[in-house]
Amino acid sequence: MQPIDPQKWLRNKARISPYEIAFWIAALIIPYAFFPNYLALASQIAATAIFCIALDLIIGYAGIISLGHAAFFGLGAYAAGILSQKGWGEPISGALFGAIFAGFCGWIVSFMIVRVQHLALLMITLGLGFLLVELANTLDWLTGGSDGLLGIDTWNLFGVFKFTFWGYTAYGYTLGAAFLVFLLCRRLVNSPFGLALETIRENPQRTTALGVPNRARLQKVFTISAAIAGLAGAILAQTTETVSLDSLGFQRSADIAVMLILGGTGRLYGAILGSIIFLVARDQLSGMNPQYWYFWIGLLLMIVVLFMPRGILGGLEKIKSKLSTKPNQKVDGA
Amino acid sequence: MKHMLTALLGAAALMSAGVAQAADTIKIGIVNAYSGQFADPAAQLDNGIKLYMQIHGDMVNGKKIVIIRKDVGGIKPPLAKQLAAELVTRDNVDVLAGNLLTPNALAVAAVSAEAEKFMVIMNASTSFITTKSPYVARTSVTSAQLNSAFGTWVASKGVKEVYTMVTDYAPGKGSGKAFEGAFVAGGGKVVGSDATPVVNPDFSPFVQRIADAKPEALYIWVPGGTQPPAVGKALAERGVTPANTKIYGQGELTDDAALLAMGDASLGIITAYHYNIHRDTKLNNEFVKAYRAANDGRDPDIYTIGAYDGMHLIYEALKKAGGDTSGKALIAAAKGMEWESPRGTMSIDPETRDVVQTIYIREVQKVDGKPANVIIDQIDHAKDPTH
């Protein structure tokens, strides 16, 4: 095997493929052109995809398992919602405010997160989620408690496009944000910083020996991930003009983890694909049988995990690599 | 690939079929928590809808009534809003109904206001939901309506001091506040208050405090289900019984399951409720009998009656408005409508679009050797005082 030039290898990894361009163009055109009645669902999917990408950064790339990431989603949602309720409904600055607030909280929490691993990590993230739900429930003068936050009024986007229940503006706004987040994360994971994260995930002793400050790196990615999760929450709060305790709760954390596993961890498109499949399946299945649709979701999950243990995208890549195996050139699985 | 194409074509065919039959149907979209923690009350609500359609048919003005059900799976207002929006954009519904839970109902009301669709709240009981859309009417009850009428009644019976114990979340606190407000306005005094946890509460320390305080009367609000028997047991264990303390509560406190668990310790507890399945009128007896027959002997409850009357309001509003199914026409038809329900005479307030009905005061007495809720007084035409 010949030595590879690291610069070139990184650049190759970051090359934009025609499939990607096609995907984003399709994401813009298909819902508007063919499914104008499904735009509310489409915006929900786009917001969820942002959240799922945030989770992928820490689980898929940095190996920090979290069962309480909805805490940051909810913090962003409440921050943007309360800002709007208090009289500032401009969407873009509101979303950034939500992201920064969630990122700040993430930074504080990160000091604790990077000091524990495995089961302890699950417990801490889980506990964090429960604490925040209780806190939001108790502070009902601020959050509206179990009734949810009332009186959110999102102003027109760029002062022109009104947010209506049809979702034209909401989808454009959310998809735009998802695209920007995706570009940012794509740059991030293909940078030396991203590579360092993957190495820490695989072998933290080795990176310590190489002089990589493990904790500082992990703290940085956790903060970024919290901010992105907060952005997703803020956007959902603005487009639906509601926030409630469920945005912080365990079920949202669990659902998003399921979507990520479904799509495939450690791949940004896995996060996106997982959100699309899960939410479209939920939409269709719950329409057919509003009582017992979770059965089918469970079945779908089991089948995917049994036959494609690395998610749908991981499974597809495996098939692709089997079809086009050349000597000395294996497709990188990470 | 071939399968995918077939599936896509099938989906497209389904969608166009939906559009084609729109003209001779009237669609009612139901946003309800069919799965998850609230699946049981949601099922009782849904069965109320089914029973009404079973008895009264599915044709109104020569058009077929079609129900489209959406599962929100719990307290999830953003999803409730999305589902309501889709019911309007995708399914072209004429009416938005269901609305088991307040936070979700608030989200659906926003869509009702924007899309100008008639909306019926079949359960959610927080007062101000009806102010969120001019097209919404309610057929259930409000916590304030029930408990302020009750507080006034208790004060009028010469009770001077009350201790309150309510669940620590919005419905509990709201009910407690309404009761206390009316009780104090009637000349009474609140001598102590406690808030119990929502999930898996241990009532003994709270009841011990009440036993130590020895109040003249106690007001309890807990959600229906497993808590009423638990609180009843704690009261009996610590010796706080109607023999030494007057005990008041909202109807859930002495539902049939709770009475069975409490036994004779429940005798003398006084509760207020807007529906009593044992109320002996022809209409109610037939309703209860039909419901039991359709649901393997299960009793109807407040969720059922809210939905049953909700369907009645929709049917009658549709008839009164003729062929016009716009939100404006239907809400105009609904305003001021009065009818005989299994629960008694009820109407929709023409000003606030909220429910006006009789509140029954019941005392647990021994009937045929078993504790039962016996109606001892009633407050007619009770309105929500907060509007």
PDB file of N, CA and C in Angstrom, chain A residues 178-257:
ATOM      1  N   ALA A 178     -31.373  24.520   7.604  1.00  0.00           N
ATOM      2  CA  ALA A 178     -30.818  23.166   7.576  1.00  0.00           C
ATOM      3  C   ALA A 178     -29.623  23.107   6.625  1.00  0.00           C
ATOM      4  N   PHE A 179     -29.748  23.800   5.479  1.00  0.00           N
ATOM      5  CA  PHE A 179     -28.664  23.778   4.501  1.00  0.00           C
ATOM      6  C   PHE A 179     -27.418  24.445   5.074  1.00  0.00           C
ATOM      7  N   LEU A 180     -27.591  25.602   5.720  1.00  0.00           N
ATOM      8  CA  LEU A 180     -26.438  26.302   6.294  1.00  0.00           C
ATOM      9  C   LEU A 180     -25.778  25.451   7.383  1.00  0.00           C
ATOM     10  N   VAL A 181     -26.611  24.845   8.242  1.00  0.00           N
ATOM     11  CA  VAL A 181     -26.073  23.994   9.302  1.00  0.00           C
ATOM     12  C   VAL A 181     -25.308  22.826   8.690  1.00  0.00           C
ATOM     13  N   PHE A 182     -25.888  22.267   7.630  1.00  0.00           N
ATOM     14  CA  PHE A 182     -25.243  21.135   6.980  1.00  0.00           C
ATOM     15  C   PHE A 182     -23.877  21.542   6.436  1.00  0.00           C
ATOM     16  N   LEU A 183     -23.809  22.687   5.746  1.00  0.00           N
ATOM     17  CA  LEU A 183     -22.534  23.146   5.191  1.00  0.00           C
ATOM     18  C   LEU A 183     -21.498  23.308   6.298  1.00  0.00           C
ATOM     19  N   LEU A 184     -21.930  23.935   7.400  1.00  0.00           N
ATOM     20  CA  LEU A 184     -21.034  24.166   8.528  1.00  0.00           C
ATOM     21  C   LEU A 184     -20.507  22.838   9.068  1.00  0.00           C
ATOM     22  N   CYS A 185     -21.417  21.890   9.265  1.00  0.00           N
ATOM     23  CA  CYS A 185     -21.017  20.625   9.864  1.00  0.00           C
ATOM     24  C   CYS A 185     -20.169  19.803   8.903  1.00  0.00           C
ATOM     25  N   ARG A 186     -20.459  19.919   7.631  1.00  0.00           N
ATOM     26  CA  ARG A 186     -19.696  19.203   6.625  1.00  0.00           C
ATOM     27  C   ARG A 186     -18.241  19.687   6.656  1.00  0.00           C
ATOM     28  N   ARG A 187     -18.102  21.002   6.741  1.00  0.00           N
ATOM     29  CA  ARG A 187     -16.772  21.600   6.830  1.00  0.00           C
ATOM     30  C   ARG A 187     -16.082  21.109   8.114  1.00  0.00           C
ATOM     31  N   LEU A 188     -16.865  21.082   9.177  1.00  0.00           N
ATOM     32  CA  LEU A 188     -16.333  20.730  10.499  1.00  0.00           C
ATOM     33  C   LEU A 188     -15.811  19.299  10.526  1.00  0.00           C
ATOM     34  N   VAL A 189     -16.640  18.355  10.045  1.00  0.00           N
ATOM     35  CA  VAL A 189     -16.242  16.952  10.188  1.00  0.00           C
ATOM     36  C   VAL A 189     -15.140  16.574   9.199  1.00  0.00           C
ATOM     37  N   ASN A 190     -14.972  17.359   8.134  1.00  0.00           N
ATOM     38  CA  ASN A 190     -13.903  17.057   7.196  1.00  0.00           C
ATOM     39  C   ASN A 190     -12.642  17.860   7.472  1.00  0.00           C
ATOM     40  N   SER A 191     -12.624  18.557   8.595  1.00  0.00           N
ATOM     41  CA  SER A 191     -11.439  19.341   8.955  1.00  0.00           C
ATOM     42  C   SER A 191     -10.544  18.486   9.852  1.00  0.00           C
ATOM     43  N   PRO A 192      -9.330  18.946  10.091  1.00  0.00           N
ATOM     44  CA  PRO A 192      -8.470  18.222  11.044  1.00  0.00           C
ATOM     45  C   PRO A 192      -9.143  18.079  12.412  1.00  0.00           C
ATOM     46  N   PHE A 193      -9.962  19.066  12.788  1.00  0.00           N
ATOM     47  CA  PHE A 193     -10.691  18.997  14.060  1.00  0.00           C
ATOM     48  C   PHE A 193     -11.639  17.795  14.061  1.00  0.00           C
ATOM     49  N   GLY A 194     -12.339  17.625  12.949  1.00  0.00           N
ATOM     50  CA  GLY A 194     -13.271  16.501  12.838  1.00  0.00           C
ATOM     51  C   GLY A 194     -12.541  15.178  12.895  1.00  0.00           C
ATOM     52  N   LEU A 195     -11.402  15.146  12.241  1.00  0.00           N
ATOM     53  CA  LEU A 195     -10.596  13.926  12.226  1.00  0.00           C
ATOM     54  C   LEU A 195     -10.114  13.597  13.640  1.00  0.00           C
ATOM     55  N   ALA A 196      -9.720  14.649  14.355  1.00  0.00           N
ATOM     56  CA  ALA A 196      -9.275  14.455  15.740  1.00  0.00           C
ATOM     57  C   ALA A 196     -10.404  13.853  16.572  1.00  0.00           C
ATOM     58  N   LEU A 197     -11.638  14.325  16.345  1.00  0.00           N
ATOM     59  CA  LEU A 197     -12.788  13.801  17.100  1.00  0.00           C
ATOM     60  C   LEU A 197     -12.953  12.313  16.848  1.00  0.00           C
ATOM     61  N   GLU A 198     -12.865  11.931  15.566  1.00  0.00           N
ATOM     62  CA  GLU A 198     -13.050  10.517  15.240  1.00  0.00           C
ATOM     63  C   GLU A 198     -11.950   9.674  15.870  1.00  0.00           C
ATOM     64  N   THR A 199     -10.756  10.245  15.916  1.00  0.00           N
ATOM     65  CA  THR A 199      -9.651   9.498  16.518  1.00  0.00           C
ATOM     66  C   THR A 199      -9.856   9.353  18.022  1.00  0.00           C
ATOM     67  N   ILE A 200     -10.349  10.409  18.664  1.00  0.00           N
ATOM     68  CA  ILE A 200     -10.623  10.327  20.096  1.00  0.00           C
ATOM     69  C   ILE A 200     -11.672   9.252  20.348  1.00  0.00           C
ATOM     70  N   ARG A 201     -12.705   9.204  19.465  1.00  0.00           N
ATOM     71  CA  ARG A 201     -13.762   8.215  19.606  1.00  0.00           C
ATOM     72  C   ARG A 201     -13.176   6.801  19.540  1.00  0.00           C
ATOM     73  N   GLU A 202     -12.246   6.602  18.584  1.00  0.00           N
ATOM     74  CA  GLU A 202     -11.718   5.257  18.375  1.00  0.00           C
ATOM     75  C   GLU A 202     -10.683   4.868  19.420  1.00  0.00           C
ATOM     76  N   ASN A 203      -9.839   5.836  19.816  1.00  0.00           N
ATOM     77  CA  ASN A 203      -8.736   5.480  20.693  1.00  0.00           C
ATOM     78  C   ASN A 203      -8.245   6.679  21.500  1.00  0.00           C
ATOM     79  N   PRO A 204      -8.895   6.971  22.611  1.00  0.00           N
ATOM     80  CA  PRO A 204      -8.545   8.168  23.374  1.00  0.00           C
ATOM     81  C   PRO A 204      -7.127   8.110  23.963  1.00  0.00           C
ATOM     82  N   GLN A 205      -6.640   6.909  24.296  1.00  0.00           N
ATOM     83  CA  GLN A 205      -5.273   6.815  24.833  1.00  0.00           C
ATOM     84  C   GLN A 205      -4.258   7.271  23.802  1.00  0.00           C
ATOM     85  N   ARG A 206      -4.496   6.817  22.568  1.00  0.00           N
ATOM     86  CA  ARG A 206      -3.572   7.149  21.503  1.00  0.00           C
ATOM     87  C   ARG A 206      -3.513   8.663  21.275  1.00  0.00           C
ATOM     88  N   THR A 207      -4.708   9.301  21.267  1.00  0.00           N
ATOM     89  CA  THR A 207      -4.707  10.741  21.015  1.00  0.00           C
ATOM     90  C   THR A 207      -4.021  11.490  22.152  1.00  0.00           C
ATOM     91  N   THR A 208      -4.183  10.983  23.378  1.00  0.00           N
ATOM     92  CA  THR A 208      -3.494  11.612  24.500  1.00  0.00           C
ATOM     93  C   THR A 208      -1.987  11.521  24.279  1.00  0.00           C
ATOM     94  N   ALA A 209      -1.541  10.346  23.834  1.00  0.00           N
ATOM     95  CA  ALA A 209      -0.114  10.165  23.594  1.00  0.00           C
ATOM     96  C   ALA A 209       0.380  11.083  22.490  1.00  0.00           C
ATOM     97  N   LEU A 210      -0.524  11.363  21.532  1.00  0.00           N
ATOM     98  CA  LEU A 210      -0.135  12.251  20.428  1.00  0.00           C
ATOM     99  C   LEU A 210      -0.184  13.721  20.828  1.00  0.00           C
ATOM    100  N   GLY A 211      -0.652  13.995  22.037  1.00  0.00           N
ATOM    101  CA  GLY A 211      -0.706  15.379  22.501  1.00  0.00           C
ATOM    102  C   GLY A 211      -1.996  16.090  22.152  1.00  0.00           C
ATOM    103  N   VAL A 212      -3.062  15.341  21.816  1.00  0.00           N
ATOM    104  CA  VAL A 212      -4.354  15.980  21.538  1.00  0.00           C
ATOM    105  C   VAL A 212      -5.068  16.242  22.866  1.00  0.00           C
ATOM    106  N   PRO A 213      -5.489  17.475  23.110  1.00  0.00           N
ATOM    107  CA  PRO A 213      -6.238  17.735  24.343  1.00  0.00           C
ATOM    108  C   PRO A 213      -7.669  17.191  24.217  1.00  0.00           C
ATOM    109  N   ASN A 214      -7.854  15.932  24.590  1.00  0.00           N
ATOM    110  CA  ASN A 214      -9.139  15.259  24.374  1.00  0.00           C
ATOM    111  C   ASN A 214     -10.327  16.056  24.895  1.00  0.00           C
ATOM    112  N   ARG A 215     -10.232  16.440  26.174  1.00  0.00           N
ATOM    113  CA  ARG A 215     -11.389  17.083  26.802  1.00  0.00           C
ATOM    114  C   ARG A 215     -11.746  18.400  26.125  1.00  0.00           C
ATOM    115  N   ALA A 216     -10.729  19.181  25.775  1.00  0.00           N
ATOM    116  CA  ALA A 216     -11.001  20.466  25.143  1.00  0.00           C
ATOM    117  C   ALA A 216     -11.704  20.258  23.805  1.00  0.00           C
ATOM    118  N   ARG A 217     -11.240  19.249  23.045  1.00  0.00           N
ATOM    119  CA  ARG A 217     -11.871  18.966  21.750  1.00  0.00           C
ATOM    120  C   ARG A 217     -13.329  18.559  21.932  1.00  0.00           C
ATOM    121  N   LEU A 218     -13.553  17.653  22.897  1.00  0.00           N
ATOM    122  CA  LEU A 218     -14.912  17.155  23.119  1.00  0.00           C
ATOM    123  C   LEU A 218     -15.829  18.263  23.618  1.00  0.00           C
ATOM    124  N   GLN A 219     -15.268  19.117  24.491  1.00  0.00           N
ATOM    125  CA  GLN A 219     -16.079  20.235  24.985  1.00  0.00           C
ATOM    126  C   GLN A 219     -16.512  21.140  23.845  1.00  0.00           C
ATOM    127  N   LYS A 220     -15.561  21.345  22.924  1.00  0.00           N
ATOM    128  CA  LYS A 220     -15.855  22.243  21.810  1.00  0.00           C
ATOM    129  C   LYS A 220     -16.991  21.670  20.960  1.00  0.00           C
ATOM    130  N   VAL A 221     -16.894  20.372  20.632  1.00  0.00           N
ATOM    131  CA  VAL A 221     -17.918  19.796  19.753  1.00  0.00           C
ATOM    132  C   VAL A 221     -19.255  19.701  20.493  1.00  0.00           C
ATOM    133  N   PHE A 222     -19.204  19.462  21.801  1.00  0.00           N
ATOM    134  CA  PHE A 222     -20.463  19.379  22.556  1.00  0.00           C
ATOM    135  C   PHE A 222     -21.174  20.737  22.556  1.00  0.00           C
ATOM    136  N   THR A 223     -20.378  21.806  22.727  1.00  0.00           N
ATOM    137  CA  THR A 223     -20.952  23.151  22.715  1.00  0.00           C
ATOM    138  C   THR A 223     -21.568  23.473  21.359  1.00  0.00           C
ATOM    139  N   ILE A 224     -20.827  23.118  20.286  1.00  0.00           N
ATOM    140  CA  ILE A 224     -21.354  23.377  18.939  1.00  0.00           C
ATOM    141  C   ILE A 224     -22.652  22.595  18.734  1.00  0.00           C
ATOM    142  N   SER A 225     -22.641  21.334  19.161  1.00  0.00           N
ATOM    143  CA  SER A 225     -23.818  20.487  18.983  1.00  0.00           C
ATOM    144  C   SER A 225     -25.014  21.039  19.759  1.00  0.00           C
ATOM    145  N   ALA A 226     -24.755  21.513  20.981  1.00  0.00           N
ATOM    146  CA  ALA A 226     -25.847  22.085  21.781  1.00  0.00           C
ATOM    147  C   ALA A 226     -26.424  23.314  21.093  1.00  0.00           C
ATOM    148  N   ALA A 227     -25.529  24.131  20.510  1.00  0.00           N
ATOM    149  CA  ALA A 227     -25.999  25.336  19.832  1.00  0.00           C
ATOM    150  C   ALA A 227     -26.865  24.972  18.628  1.00  0.00           C
ATOM    151  N   ILE A 228     -26.446  23.948  17.868  1.00  0.00           N
ATOM    152  CA  ILE A 228     -27.224  23.554  16.690  1.00  0.00           C
ATOM    153  C   ILE A 228     -28.576  22.973  17.117  1.00  0.00           C
ATOM    154  N   ALA A 229     -28.549  22.159  18.184  1.00  0.00           N
ATOM    155  CA  ALA A 229     -29.810  21.618  18.702  1.00  0.00           C
ATOM    156  C   ALA A 229     -30.728  22.767  19.119  1.00  0.00           C
ATOM    157  N   GLY A 230     -30.147  23.782  19.759  1.00  0.00           N
ATOM    158  CA  GLY A 230     -30.935  24.953  20.172  1.00  0.00           C
ATOM    159  C   GLY A 230     -31.516  25.687  18.983  1.00  0.00           C
ATOM    160  N   LEU A 231     -30.725  25.756  17.901  1.00  0.00           N
ATOM    161  CA  LEU A 231     -31.212  26.402  16.678  1.00  0.00           C
ATOM    162  C   LEU A 231     -32.435  25.652  16.153  1.00  0.00           C
ATOM    163  N   ALA A 232     -32.346  24.316  16.126  1.00  0.00           N
ATOM    164  CA  ALA A 232     -33.472  23.511  15.642  1.00  0.00           C
ATOM    165  C   ALA A 232     -34.715  23.773  16.491  1.00  0.00           C
ATOM    166  N   GLY A 233     -34.523  23.800  17.818  1.00  0.00           N
ATOM    167  CA  GLY A 233     -35.648  24.051  18.719  1.00  0.00           C
ATOM    168  C   GLY A 233     -36.241  25.428  18.484  1.00  0.00           C
ATOM    169  N   ALA A 234     -35.354  26.417  18.335  1.00  0.00           N
ATOM    170  CA  ALA A 234     -35.815  27.790  18.132  1.00  0.00           C
ATOM    171  C   ALA A 234     -36.639  27.886  16.853  1.00  0.00           C
ATOM    172  N   ILE A 235     -36.158  27.227  15.801  1.00  0.00           N
ATOM    173  CA  ILE A 235     -36.859  27.302  14.517  1.00  0.00           C
ATOM    174  C   ILE A 235     -38.227  26.626  14.605  1.00  0.00           C
ATOM    175  N   LEU A 236     -38.277  25.484  15.270  1.00  0.00           N
ATOM    176  CA  LEU A 236     -39.568  24.803  15.413  1.00  0.00           C
ATOM    177  C   LEU A 236     -40.527  25.654  16.241  1.00  0.00           C
ATOM    178  N   ALA A 237     -39.990  26.306  17.285  1.00  0.00           N
ATOM    179  CA  ALA A 237     -40.832  27.175  18.119  1.00  0.00           C
ATOM    180  C   ALA A 237     -41.382  28.328  17.285  1.00  0.00           C
ATOM    181  N   GLN A 238     -40.534  28.900  16.440  1.00  0.00           N
ATOM    182  CA  GLN A 238     -40.964  30.053  15.646  1.00  0.00           C
ATOM    183  C   GLN A 238     -41.970  29.656  14.574  1.00  0.00           C
ATOM    184  N   THR A 239     -41.729  28.515  13.924  1.00  0.00           N
ATOM    185  CA  THR A 239     -42.605  28.162  12.813  1.00  0.00           C
ATOM    186  C   THR A 239     -43.947  27.617  13.302  1.00  0.00           C
ATOM    187  N   THR A 240     -43.971  26.965  14.485  1.00  0.00           N
ATOM    188  CA  THR A 240     -45.252  26.469  14.982  1.00  0.00           C
ATOM    189  C   THR A 240     -45.859  27.418  16.005  1.00  0.00           C
ATOM    190  N   GLU A 241     -45.082  28.398  16.429  1.00  0.00           N
ATOM    191  CA  GLU A 241     -45.519  29.385  17.433  1.00  0.00           C
ATOM    192  C   GLU A 241     -46.019  28.718  18.709  1.00  0.00           C
ATOM    193  N   THR A 242     -45.437  27.568  19.053  1.00  0.00           N
ATOM    194  CA  THR A 242     -45.755  26.922  20.333  1.00  0.00           C
ATOM    195  C   THR A 242     -44.468  26.316  20.891  1.00  0.00           C
ATOM    196  N   VAL A 243     -44.375  26.281  22.198  1.00  0.00           N
ATOM    197  CA  VAL A 243     -43.318  25.538  22.887  1.00  0.00           C
ATOM    198  C   VAL A 243     -43.973  24.898  24.094  1.00  0.00           C
ATOM    199  N   SER A 244     -43.636  23.646  24.368  1.00  0.00           N
ATOM    200  CA  SER A 244     -44.170  23.058  25.589  1.00  0.00           C
ATOM    201  C   SER A 244     -43.126  22.129  26.176  1.00  0.00           C
ATOM    202  N   LEU A 245     -43.463  21.545  27.320  1.00  0.00           N
ATOM    203  CA  LEU A 245     -42.495  20.720  28.044  1.00  0.00           C
ATOM    204  C   LEU A 245     -41.973  19.567  27.190  1.00  0.00           C
ATOM    205  N   ASP A 246     -42.775  19.114  26.223  1.00  0.00           N
ATOM    206  CA  ASP A 246     -42.328  17.964  25.423  1.00  0.00           C
ATOM    207  C   ASP A 246     -41.086  18.288  24.600  1.00  0.00           C
ATOM    208  N   SER A 247     -40.819  19.608  24.347  1.00  0.00           N
ATOM    209  CA  SER A 247     -39.612  19.918  23.577  1.00  0.00           C
ATOM    210  C   SER A 247     -38.354  19.598  24.374  1.00  0.00           C
ATOM    211  N   LEU A 248     -38.480  19.498  25.713  1.00  0.00           N
ATOM    212  CA  LEU A 248     -37.311  19.185  26.542  1.00  0.00           C
ATOM    213  C   LEU A 248     -37.250  17.704  26.887  1.00  0.00           C
ATOM    214  N   GLY A 249     -38.343  17.002  26.658  1.00  0.00           N
ATOM    215  CA  GLY A 249     -38.556  15.719  27.320  1.00  0.00           C
ATOM    216  C   GLY A 249     -37.805  14.537  26.760  1.00  0.00           C
ATOM    217  N   PHE A 250     -37.906  13.444  27.490  1.00  0.00           N
ATOM    218  CA  PHE A 250     -37.168  12.233  27.138  1.00  0.00           C
ATOM    219  C   PHE A 250     -37.611  11.671  25.795  1.00  0.00           C
ATOM    220  N   GLN A 251     -38.919  11.745  25.518  1.00  0.00           N
ATOM    221  CA  GLN A 251     -39.379  11.109  24.295  1.00  0.00           C
ATOM    222  C   GLN A 251     -38.747  11.738  23.060  1.00  0.00           C
ATOM    223  N   ARG A 252     -38.584  13.056  23.105  1.00  0.00           N
ATOM    224  CA  ARG A 252     -37.956  13.709  21.964  1.00  0.00           C
ATOM    225  C   ARG A 252     -36.500  13.258  21.836  1.00  0.00           C
ATOM    226  N   SER A 253     -35.797  13.163  22.974  1.00  0.00           N
ATOM    227  CA  SER A 253     -34.411  12.687  22.950  1.00  0.00           C
ATOM    228  C   SER A 253     -34.338  11.286  22.371  1.00  0.00           C
ATOM    229  N   ALA A 254     -35.282  10.427  22.810  1.00  0.00           N
ATOM    230  CA  ALA A 254     -35.264   9.041  22.352  1.00  0.00           C
ATOM    231  C   ALA A 254     -35.597   8.972  20.865  1.00  0.00           C
ATOM    232  N   ASP A 255     -36.635   9.712  20.443  1.00  0.00           N
ATOM    233  CA  ASP A 255     -37.023   9.704  19.027  1.00  0.00           C
ATOM    234  C   ASP A 255     -35.866  10.109  18.129  1.00  0.00           C
ATOM    235  N   ILE A 256     -35.151  11.153  18.547  1.00  0.00           N
ATOM    236  CA  ILE A 256     -34.091  11.667  17.675  1.00  0.00           C
ATOM    237  C   ILE A 256     -32.946  10.656  17.603  1.00  0.00           C
ATOM    238  N   ALA A 257     -32.684   9.966  18.728  1.00  0.00           N
ATOM    239  CA  ALA A 257     -31.648   8.926  18.712  1.00  0.00           C
ATOM    240  C   ALA A 257     -32.060   7.792  17.775  1.00  0.00           C
TER     241      ALA A 257
END
